[in-house]
mmCIF file of C-alpha atoms in Angstrom:
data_model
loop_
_atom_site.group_PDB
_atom_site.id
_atom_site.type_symbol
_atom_site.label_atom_id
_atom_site.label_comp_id
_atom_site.label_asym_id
_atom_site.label_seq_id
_atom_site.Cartn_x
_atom_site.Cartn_y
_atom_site.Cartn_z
ATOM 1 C CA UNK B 1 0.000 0.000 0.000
ATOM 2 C CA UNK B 2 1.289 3.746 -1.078
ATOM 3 C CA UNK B 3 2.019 5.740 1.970
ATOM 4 C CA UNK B 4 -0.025 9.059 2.280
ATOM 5 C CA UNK B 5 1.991 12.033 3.320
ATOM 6 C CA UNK B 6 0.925 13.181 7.122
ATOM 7 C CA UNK B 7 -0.758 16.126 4.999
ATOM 8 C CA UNK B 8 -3.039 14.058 3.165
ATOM 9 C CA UNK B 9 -4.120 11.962 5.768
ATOM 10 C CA UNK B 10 -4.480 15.801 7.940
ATOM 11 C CA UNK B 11 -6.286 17.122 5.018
ATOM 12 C CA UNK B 12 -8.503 13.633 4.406
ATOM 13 C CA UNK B 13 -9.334 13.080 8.126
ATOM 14 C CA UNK B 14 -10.647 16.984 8.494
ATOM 15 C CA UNK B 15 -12.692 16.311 5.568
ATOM 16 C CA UNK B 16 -14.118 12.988 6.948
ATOM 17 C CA UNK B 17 -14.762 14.725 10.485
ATOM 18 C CA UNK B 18 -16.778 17.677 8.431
ATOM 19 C CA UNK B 19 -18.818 15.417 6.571
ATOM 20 C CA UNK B 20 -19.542 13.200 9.630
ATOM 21 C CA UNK B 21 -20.820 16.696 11.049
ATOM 22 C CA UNK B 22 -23.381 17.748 7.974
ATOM 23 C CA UNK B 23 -24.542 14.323 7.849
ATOM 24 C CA UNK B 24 -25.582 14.462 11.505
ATOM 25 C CA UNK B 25 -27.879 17.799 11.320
ATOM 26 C CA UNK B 26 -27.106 21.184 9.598
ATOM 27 C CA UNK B 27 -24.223 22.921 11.406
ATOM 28 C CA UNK B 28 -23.235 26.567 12.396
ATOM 29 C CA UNK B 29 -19.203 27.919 11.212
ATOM 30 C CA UNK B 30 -19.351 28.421 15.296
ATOM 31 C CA UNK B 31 -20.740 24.825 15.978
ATOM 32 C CA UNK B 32 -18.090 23.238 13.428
ATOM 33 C CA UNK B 33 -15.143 25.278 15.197
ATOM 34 C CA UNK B 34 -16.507 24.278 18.430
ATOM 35 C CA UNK B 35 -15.811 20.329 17.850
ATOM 36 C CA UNK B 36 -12.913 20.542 16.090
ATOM 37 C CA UNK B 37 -11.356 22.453 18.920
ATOM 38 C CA UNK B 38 -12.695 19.655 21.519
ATOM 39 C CA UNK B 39 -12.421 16.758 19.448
ATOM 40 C CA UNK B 40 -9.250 17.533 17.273
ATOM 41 C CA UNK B 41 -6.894 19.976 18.391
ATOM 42 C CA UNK B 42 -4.450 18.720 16.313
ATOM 43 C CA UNK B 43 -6.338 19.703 12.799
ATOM 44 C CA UNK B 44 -6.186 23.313 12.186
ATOM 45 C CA UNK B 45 -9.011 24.906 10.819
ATOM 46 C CA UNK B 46 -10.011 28.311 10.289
ATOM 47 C CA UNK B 47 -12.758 30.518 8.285
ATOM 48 C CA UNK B 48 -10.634 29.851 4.810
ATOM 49 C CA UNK B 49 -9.641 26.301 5.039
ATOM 50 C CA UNK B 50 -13.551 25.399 6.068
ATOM 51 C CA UNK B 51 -14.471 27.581 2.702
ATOM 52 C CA UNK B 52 -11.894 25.222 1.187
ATOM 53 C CA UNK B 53 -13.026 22.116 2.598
ATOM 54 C CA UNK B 54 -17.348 22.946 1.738
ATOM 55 C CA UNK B 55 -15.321 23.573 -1.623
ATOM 56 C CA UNK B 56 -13.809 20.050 -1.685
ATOM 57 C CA UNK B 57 -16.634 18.246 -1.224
ATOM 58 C CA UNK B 58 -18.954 20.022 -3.455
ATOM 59 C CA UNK B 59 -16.351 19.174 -6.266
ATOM 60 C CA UNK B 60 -16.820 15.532 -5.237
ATOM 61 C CA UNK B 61 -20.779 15.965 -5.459
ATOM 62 C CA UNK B 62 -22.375 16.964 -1.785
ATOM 63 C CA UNK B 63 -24.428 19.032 -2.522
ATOM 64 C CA UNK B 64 -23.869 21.703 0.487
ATOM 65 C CA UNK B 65 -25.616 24.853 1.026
ATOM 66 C CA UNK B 66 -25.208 27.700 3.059
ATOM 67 C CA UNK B 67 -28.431 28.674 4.992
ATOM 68 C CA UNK B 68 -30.011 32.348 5.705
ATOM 69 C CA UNK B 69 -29.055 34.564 8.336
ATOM 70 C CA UNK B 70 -32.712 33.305 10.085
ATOM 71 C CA UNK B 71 -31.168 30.260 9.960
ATOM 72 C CA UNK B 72 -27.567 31.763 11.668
ATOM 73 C CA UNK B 73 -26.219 30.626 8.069
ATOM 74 C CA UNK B 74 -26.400 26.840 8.985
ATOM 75 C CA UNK B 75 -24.490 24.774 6.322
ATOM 76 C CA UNK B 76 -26.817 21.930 5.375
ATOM 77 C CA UNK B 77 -25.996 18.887 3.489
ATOM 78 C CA UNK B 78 -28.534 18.468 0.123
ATOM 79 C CA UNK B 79 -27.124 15.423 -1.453
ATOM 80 C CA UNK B 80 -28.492 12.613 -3.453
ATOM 81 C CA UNK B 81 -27.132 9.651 -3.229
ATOM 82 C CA UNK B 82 -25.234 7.891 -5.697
ATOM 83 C CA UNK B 83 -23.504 4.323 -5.892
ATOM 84 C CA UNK B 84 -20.236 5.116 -5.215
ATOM 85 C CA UNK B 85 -16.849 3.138 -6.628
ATOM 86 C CA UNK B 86 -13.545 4.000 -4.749
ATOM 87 C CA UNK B 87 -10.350 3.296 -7.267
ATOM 88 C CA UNK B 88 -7.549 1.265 -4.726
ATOM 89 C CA UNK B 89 -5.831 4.796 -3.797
ATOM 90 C CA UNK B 90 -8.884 5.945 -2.649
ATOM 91 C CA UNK B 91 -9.623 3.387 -0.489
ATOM 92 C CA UNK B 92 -5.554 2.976 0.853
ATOM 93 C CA UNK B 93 -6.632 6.890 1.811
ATOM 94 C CA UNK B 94 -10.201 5.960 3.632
ATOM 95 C CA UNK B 95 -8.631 2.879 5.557
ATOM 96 C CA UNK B 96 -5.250 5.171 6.599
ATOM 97 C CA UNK B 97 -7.915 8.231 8.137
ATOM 98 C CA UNK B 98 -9.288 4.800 9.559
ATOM 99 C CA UNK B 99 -6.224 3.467 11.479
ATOM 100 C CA UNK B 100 -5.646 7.075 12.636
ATOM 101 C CA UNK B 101 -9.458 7.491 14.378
ATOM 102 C CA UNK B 102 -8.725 3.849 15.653
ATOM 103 C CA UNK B 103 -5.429 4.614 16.988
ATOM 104 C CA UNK B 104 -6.714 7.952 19.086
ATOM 105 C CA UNK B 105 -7.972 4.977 21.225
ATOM 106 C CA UNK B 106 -11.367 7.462 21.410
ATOM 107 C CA UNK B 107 -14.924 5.362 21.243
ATOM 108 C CA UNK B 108 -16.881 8.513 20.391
ATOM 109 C CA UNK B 109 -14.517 8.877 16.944
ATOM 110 C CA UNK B 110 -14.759 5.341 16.405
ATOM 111 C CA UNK B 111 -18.158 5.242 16.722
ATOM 112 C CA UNK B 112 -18.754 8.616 15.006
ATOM 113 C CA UNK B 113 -16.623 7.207 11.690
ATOM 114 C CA UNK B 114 -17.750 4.114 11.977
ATOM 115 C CA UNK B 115 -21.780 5.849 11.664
ATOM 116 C CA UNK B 116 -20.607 7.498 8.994
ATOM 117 C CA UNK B 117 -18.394 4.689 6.987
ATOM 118 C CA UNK B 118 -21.849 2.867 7.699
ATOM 119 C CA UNK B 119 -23.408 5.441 5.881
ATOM 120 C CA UNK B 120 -21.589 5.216 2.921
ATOM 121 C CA UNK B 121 -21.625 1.841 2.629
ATOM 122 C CA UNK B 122 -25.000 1.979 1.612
ATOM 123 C CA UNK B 123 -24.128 3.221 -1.429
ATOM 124 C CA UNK B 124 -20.897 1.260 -2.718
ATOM 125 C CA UNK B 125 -22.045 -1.193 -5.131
ATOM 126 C CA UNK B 126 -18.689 -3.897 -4.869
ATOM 127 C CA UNK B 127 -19.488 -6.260 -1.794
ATOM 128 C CA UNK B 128 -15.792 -6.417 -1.038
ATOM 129 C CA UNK B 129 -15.216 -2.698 -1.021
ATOM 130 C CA UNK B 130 -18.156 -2.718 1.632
ATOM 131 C CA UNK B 131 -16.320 -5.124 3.722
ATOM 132 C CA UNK B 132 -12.818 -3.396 4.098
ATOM 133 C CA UNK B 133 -14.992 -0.031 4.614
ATOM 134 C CA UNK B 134 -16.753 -1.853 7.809
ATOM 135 C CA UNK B 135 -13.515 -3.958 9.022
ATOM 136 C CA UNK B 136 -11.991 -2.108 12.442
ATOM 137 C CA UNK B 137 -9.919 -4.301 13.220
ATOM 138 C CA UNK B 138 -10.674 -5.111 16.559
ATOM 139 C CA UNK B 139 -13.923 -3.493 16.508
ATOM 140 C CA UNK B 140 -14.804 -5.683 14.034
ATOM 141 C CA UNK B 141 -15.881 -8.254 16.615
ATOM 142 C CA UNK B 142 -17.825 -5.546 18.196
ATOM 143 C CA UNK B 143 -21.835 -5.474 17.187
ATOM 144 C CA UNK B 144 -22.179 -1.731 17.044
ATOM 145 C CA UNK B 145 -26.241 -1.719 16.473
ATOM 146 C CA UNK B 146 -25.627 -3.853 19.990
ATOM 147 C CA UNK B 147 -23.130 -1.258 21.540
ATOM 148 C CA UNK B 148 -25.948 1.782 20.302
ATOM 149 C CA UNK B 149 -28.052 0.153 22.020
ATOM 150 C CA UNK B 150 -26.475 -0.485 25.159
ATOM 151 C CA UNK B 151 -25.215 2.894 25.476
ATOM 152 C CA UNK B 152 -28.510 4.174 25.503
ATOM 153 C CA UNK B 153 -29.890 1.786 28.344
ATOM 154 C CA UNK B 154 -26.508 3.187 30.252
ATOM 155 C CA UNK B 155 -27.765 6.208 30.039
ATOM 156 C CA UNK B 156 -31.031 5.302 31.843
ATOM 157 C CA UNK B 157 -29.605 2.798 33.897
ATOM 158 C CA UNK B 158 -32.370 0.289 32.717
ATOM 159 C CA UNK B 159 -32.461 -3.316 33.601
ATOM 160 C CA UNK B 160 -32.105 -5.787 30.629
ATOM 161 C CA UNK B 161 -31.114 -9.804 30.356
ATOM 162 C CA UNK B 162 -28.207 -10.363 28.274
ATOM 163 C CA UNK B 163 -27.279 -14.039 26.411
ATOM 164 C CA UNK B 164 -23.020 -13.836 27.390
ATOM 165 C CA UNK B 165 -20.351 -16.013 26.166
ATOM 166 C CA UNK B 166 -18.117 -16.017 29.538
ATOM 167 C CA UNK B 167 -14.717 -17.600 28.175
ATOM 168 C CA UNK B 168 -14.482 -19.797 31.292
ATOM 169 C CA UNK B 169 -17.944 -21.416 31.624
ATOM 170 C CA UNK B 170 -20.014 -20.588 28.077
ATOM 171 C CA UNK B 171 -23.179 -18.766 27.327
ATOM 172 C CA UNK B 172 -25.226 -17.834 30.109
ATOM 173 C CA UNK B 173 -28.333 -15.369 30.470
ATOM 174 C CA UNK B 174 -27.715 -12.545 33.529
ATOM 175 C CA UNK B 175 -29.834 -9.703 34.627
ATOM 176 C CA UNK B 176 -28.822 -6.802 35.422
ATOM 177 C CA UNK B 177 -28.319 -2.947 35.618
ATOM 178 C CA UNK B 178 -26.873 -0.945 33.376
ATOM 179 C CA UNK B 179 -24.286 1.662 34.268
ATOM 180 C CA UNK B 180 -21.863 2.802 31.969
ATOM 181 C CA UNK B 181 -19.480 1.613 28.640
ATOM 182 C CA UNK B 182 -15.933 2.290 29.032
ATOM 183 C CA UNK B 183 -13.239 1.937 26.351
ATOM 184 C CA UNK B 184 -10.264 0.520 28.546
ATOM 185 C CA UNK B 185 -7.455 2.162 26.164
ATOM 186 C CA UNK B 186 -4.927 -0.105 27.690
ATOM 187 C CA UNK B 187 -6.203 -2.845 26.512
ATOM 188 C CA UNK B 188 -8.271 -1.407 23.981
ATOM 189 C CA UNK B 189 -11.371 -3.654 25.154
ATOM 190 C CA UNK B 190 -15.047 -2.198 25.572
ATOM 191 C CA UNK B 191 -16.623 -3.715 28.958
ATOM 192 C CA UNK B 192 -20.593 -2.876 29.784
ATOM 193 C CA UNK B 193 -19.804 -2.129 33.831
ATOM 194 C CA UNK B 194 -23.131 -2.773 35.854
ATOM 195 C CA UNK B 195 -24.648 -4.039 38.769
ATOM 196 C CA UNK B 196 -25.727 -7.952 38.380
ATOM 197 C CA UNK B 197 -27.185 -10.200 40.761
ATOM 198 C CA UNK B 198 -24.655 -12.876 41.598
ATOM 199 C CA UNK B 199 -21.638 -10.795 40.735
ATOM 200 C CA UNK B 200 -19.562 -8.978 42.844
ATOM 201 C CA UNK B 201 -21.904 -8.428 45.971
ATOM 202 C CA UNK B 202 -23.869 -5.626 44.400
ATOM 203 C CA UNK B 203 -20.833 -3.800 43.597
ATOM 204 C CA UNK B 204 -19.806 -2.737 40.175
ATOM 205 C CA UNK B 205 -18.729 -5.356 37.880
ATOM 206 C CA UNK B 206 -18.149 -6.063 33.728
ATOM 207 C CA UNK B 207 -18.672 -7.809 30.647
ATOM 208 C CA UNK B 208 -16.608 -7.414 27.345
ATOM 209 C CA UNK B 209 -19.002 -6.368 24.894
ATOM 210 C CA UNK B 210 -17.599 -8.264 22.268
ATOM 211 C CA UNK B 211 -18.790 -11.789 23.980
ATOM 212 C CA UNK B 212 -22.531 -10.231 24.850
ATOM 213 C CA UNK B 213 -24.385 -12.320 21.992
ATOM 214 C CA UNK B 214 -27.364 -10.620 22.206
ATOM 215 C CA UNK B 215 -29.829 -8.450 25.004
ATOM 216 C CA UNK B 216 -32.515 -11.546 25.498
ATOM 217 C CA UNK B 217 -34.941 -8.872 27.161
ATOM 218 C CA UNK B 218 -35.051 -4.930 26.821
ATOM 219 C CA UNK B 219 -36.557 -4.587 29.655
ATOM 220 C CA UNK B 220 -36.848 -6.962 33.596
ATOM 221 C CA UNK B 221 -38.044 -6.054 36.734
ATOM 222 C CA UNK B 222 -35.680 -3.654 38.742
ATOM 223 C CA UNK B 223 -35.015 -6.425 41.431
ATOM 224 C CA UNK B 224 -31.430 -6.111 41.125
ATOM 225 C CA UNK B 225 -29.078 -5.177 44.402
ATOM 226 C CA UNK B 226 -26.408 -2.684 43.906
ATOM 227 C CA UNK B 227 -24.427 -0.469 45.912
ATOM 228 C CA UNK B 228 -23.746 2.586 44.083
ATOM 229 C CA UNK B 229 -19.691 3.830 43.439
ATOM 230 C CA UNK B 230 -18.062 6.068 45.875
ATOM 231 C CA UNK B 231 -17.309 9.683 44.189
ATOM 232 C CA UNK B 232 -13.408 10.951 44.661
ATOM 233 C CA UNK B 233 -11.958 14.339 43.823
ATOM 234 C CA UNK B 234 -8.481 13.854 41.666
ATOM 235 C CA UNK B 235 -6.034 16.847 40.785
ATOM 236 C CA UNK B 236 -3.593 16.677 37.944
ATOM 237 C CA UNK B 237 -0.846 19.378 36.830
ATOM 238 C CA UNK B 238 1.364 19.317 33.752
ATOM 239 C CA UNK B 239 1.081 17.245 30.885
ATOM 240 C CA UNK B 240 -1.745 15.097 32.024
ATOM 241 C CA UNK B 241 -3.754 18.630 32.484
ATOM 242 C CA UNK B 242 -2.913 19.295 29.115
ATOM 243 C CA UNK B 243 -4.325 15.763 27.900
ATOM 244 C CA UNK B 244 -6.888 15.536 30.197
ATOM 245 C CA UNK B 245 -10.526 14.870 28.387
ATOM 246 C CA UNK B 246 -13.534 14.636 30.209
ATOM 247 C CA UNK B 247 -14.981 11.372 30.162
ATOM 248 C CA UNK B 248 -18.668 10.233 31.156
ATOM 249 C CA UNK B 249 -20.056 11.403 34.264
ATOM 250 C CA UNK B 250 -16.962 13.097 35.045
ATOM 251 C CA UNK B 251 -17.373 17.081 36.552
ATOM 252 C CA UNK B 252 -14.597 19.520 36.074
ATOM 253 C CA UNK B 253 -14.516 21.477 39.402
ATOM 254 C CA UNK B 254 -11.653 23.838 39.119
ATOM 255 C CA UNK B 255 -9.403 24.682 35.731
ATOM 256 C CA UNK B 256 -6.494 27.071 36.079
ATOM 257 C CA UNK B 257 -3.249 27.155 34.022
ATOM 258 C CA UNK B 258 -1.722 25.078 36.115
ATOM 259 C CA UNK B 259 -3.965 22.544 37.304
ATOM 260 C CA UNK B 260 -7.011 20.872 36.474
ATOM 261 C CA UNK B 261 -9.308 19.193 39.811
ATOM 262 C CA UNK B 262 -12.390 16.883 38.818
ATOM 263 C CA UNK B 263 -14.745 14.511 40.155
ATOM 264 C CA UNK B 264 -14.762 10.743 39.441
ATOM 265 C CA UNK B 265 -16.170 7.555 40.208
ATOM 266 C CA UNK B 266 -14.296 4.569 41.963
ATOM 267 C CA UNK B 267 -15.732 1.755 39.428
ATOM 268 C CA UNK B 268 -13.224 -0.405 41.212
ATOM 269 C CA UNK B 269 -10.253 0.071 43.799
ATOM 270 C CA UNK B 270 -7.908 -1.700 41.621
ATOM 271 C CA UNK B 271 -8.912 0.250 38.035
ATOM 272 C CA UNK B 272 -8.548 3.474 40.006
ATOM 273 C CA UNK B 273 -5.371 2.812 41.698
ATOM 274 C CA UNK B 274 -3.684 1.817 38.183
ATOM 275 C CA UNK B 275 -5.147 5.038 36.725
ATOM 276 C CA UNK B 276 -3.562 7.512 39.363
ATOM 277 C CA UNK B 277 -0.256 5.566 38.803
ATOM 278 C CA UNK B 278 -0.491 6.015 34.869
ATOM 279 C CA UNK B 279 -0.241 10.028 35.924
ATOM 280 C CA UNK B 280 2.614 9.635 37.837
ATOM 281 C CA UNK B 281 4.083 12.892 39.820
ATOM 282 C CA UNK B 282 1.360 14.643 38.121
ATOM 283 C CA UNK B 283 -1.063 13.329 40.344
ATOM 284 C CA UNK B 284 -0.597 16.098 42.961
ATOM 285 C CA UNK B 285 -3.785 15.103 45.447
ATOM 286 C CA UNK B 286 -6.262 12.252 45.507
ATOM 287 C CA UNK B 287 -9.087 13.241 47.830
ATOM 288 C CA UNK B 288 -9.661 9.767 49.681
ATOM 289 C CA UNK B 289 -7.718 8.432 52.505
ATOM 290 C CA UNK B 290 -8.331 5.073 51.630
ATOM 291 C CA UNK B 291 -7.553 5.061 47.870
ATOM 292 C CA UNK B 292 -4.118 7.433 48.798
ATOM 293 C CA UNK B 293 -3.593 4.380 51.304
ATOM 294 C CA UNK B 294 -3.554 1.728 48.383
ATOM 295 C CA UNK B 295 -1.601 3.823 46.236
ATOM 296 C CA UNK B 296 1.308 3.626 49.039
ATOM 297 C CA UNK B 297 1.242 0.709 49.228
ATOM 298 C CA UNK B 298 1.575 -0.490 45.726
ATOM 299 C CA UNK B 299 4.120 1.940 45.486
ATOM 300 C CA UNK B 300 5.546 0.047 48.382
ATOM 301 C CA UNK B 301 4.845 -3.355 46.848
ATOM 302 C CA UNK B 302 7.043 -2.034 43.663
ATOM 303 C CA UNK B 303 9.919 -0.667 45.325
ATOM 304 C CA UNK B 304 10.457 -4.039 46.807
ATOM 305 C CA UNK B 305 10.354 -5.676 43.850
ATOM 306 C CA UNK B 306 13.414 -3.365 42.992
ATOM 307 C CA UNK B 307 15.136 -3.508 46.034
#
């Protein structure tokens, strides 16, 4: 496969992000701008290279159009589709922008290019085209319709049976709660963390999505036990400030130039303890006695190790 210059795949990759955009809803300059600067810092964009980019993909037939000002000039996407055949350096180019999302380790871009790659698939004719469009790699073994949907009972913390394949003892229905999807970038996994009946005495525990077959039932009775996470305040300086995102259900407290404090959820003692390690002596307070306890004494544990 050709290499693309870091340009290309720059240029590509802002183009992708902008069309992802218009074919969500019509979009504001200000409300483009806005998630670029919180999604991709990295891609610099500005009044003239957007009026470049609207350019770009008119040539390639989106129809775009620039609303009224009663509309706060809202760019909307018009466009008719078309079957659509990608030539082999056109599709090196869409599976590079690809890697890159996939390699930001970030579920919302994955998700948000794989809605959009899903899009488009609709309207390549060549089955095999289709197929290297909607392989991501790992993700590929993830059933995003399933992960959609469990995202969304997350968010109201519904109870719902799920058929699992558990690698140790086989498929097995379990109730429970649902709580929250987190992308462990580590290990690049997805897990569905949530209160079930049998696991983990009512405390938080998870299941790879990947090896959730299907939800049997949308909806069970709320029967389930769970004891809900304990909250803890965490302040970081330097460069984990700087690369600090917000994730879900996180609350920013305090911002300055030289420190960032927000409030978090202890999922579990040993997740959290291996997360204030990854920031290292830019950690500068933890505000729990007993998770600042652990954390000295896995730093103890390693020093021995050492010794």
């Amino acid at each position: 496969m050709d290499k693309v210059s870091p340009k290309i795949n720059s240029t590509g990759l802002r183009l992708f992000v902008l069309l992802q955009l218009l074919m969500q809803k019509d979009q504001t300059k200000a409300e483009i701008f806005e998630y670029f600067k919180n999604n991709y810092k990295n891609l610099n964009i500005s009044t003239d290279i957007l009026r470049l980019d609207i350019n770009t993909l008119r040539t390639a037939g989106f129809d775009i159009v620039a609303g009224e000002k009663k509309d706060n000039y809202k760019y909307s996407l018009k466009w008719n589709p078309l079957k659509i055949n990608f030539d082999k350096n056109e599709i090196n180019i869409l599976n590079q922008i690809k890697t890159l999302i996939i390699q930001s380790a970030d579920l919302d871009k994955i998700m948000d290019l794989y809605n959009l790659f899903e899009k488009i698939s609709k309207f390549i004719n060549d089955e095999n085209t289709k197929e290297r469009f909607l392989n991501f790699g790992y993700f590929h073994n993830v059933n995003f319709n399933l992960l959609r949907k469990l995202i969304a009972y997350c968010e109201k913390q519904q109870c719902i049976e799920i058929l699992y394949n558990s690698p140790n003892s086989g498929e097995k229905n379990i109730s429970l709660k649902c709580y929250k999807i987190i992308h462990d970038k580590n290990t690049n996994k997805i897990h569905l963390w949530c209160f079930a009946n049998g696991y983990n005495e009512g405390k938080l525990a998870y299941f790879r999505v990947e090896n959730i077959i299907k939800i049997s039932k949308n909806s069970i009775p709320e029967d389930i036990k769970f004891i809900l996470p304990e909250k803890c305040k965490i302040t970081l300086k330097g460069k984990s400030m700087e690369e600090y995102k917000q994730e879900n259900g996180e609350k920013i407290i305090k911002k300055t130039k030289d420190y960032v404090k927000f409030e978090t959820e202890i999922l579990t003692e040993f997740h959290f303890v291996q997360r204030i390690l990854n920031y290292g002596e830019d950690c500068i307070w933890v505000d729990n006695a007993n998770i600042r306890k652990r954390i000295l004494e896995k730093l103890y544990e390693i020093k021995k190790i050492y010794e």
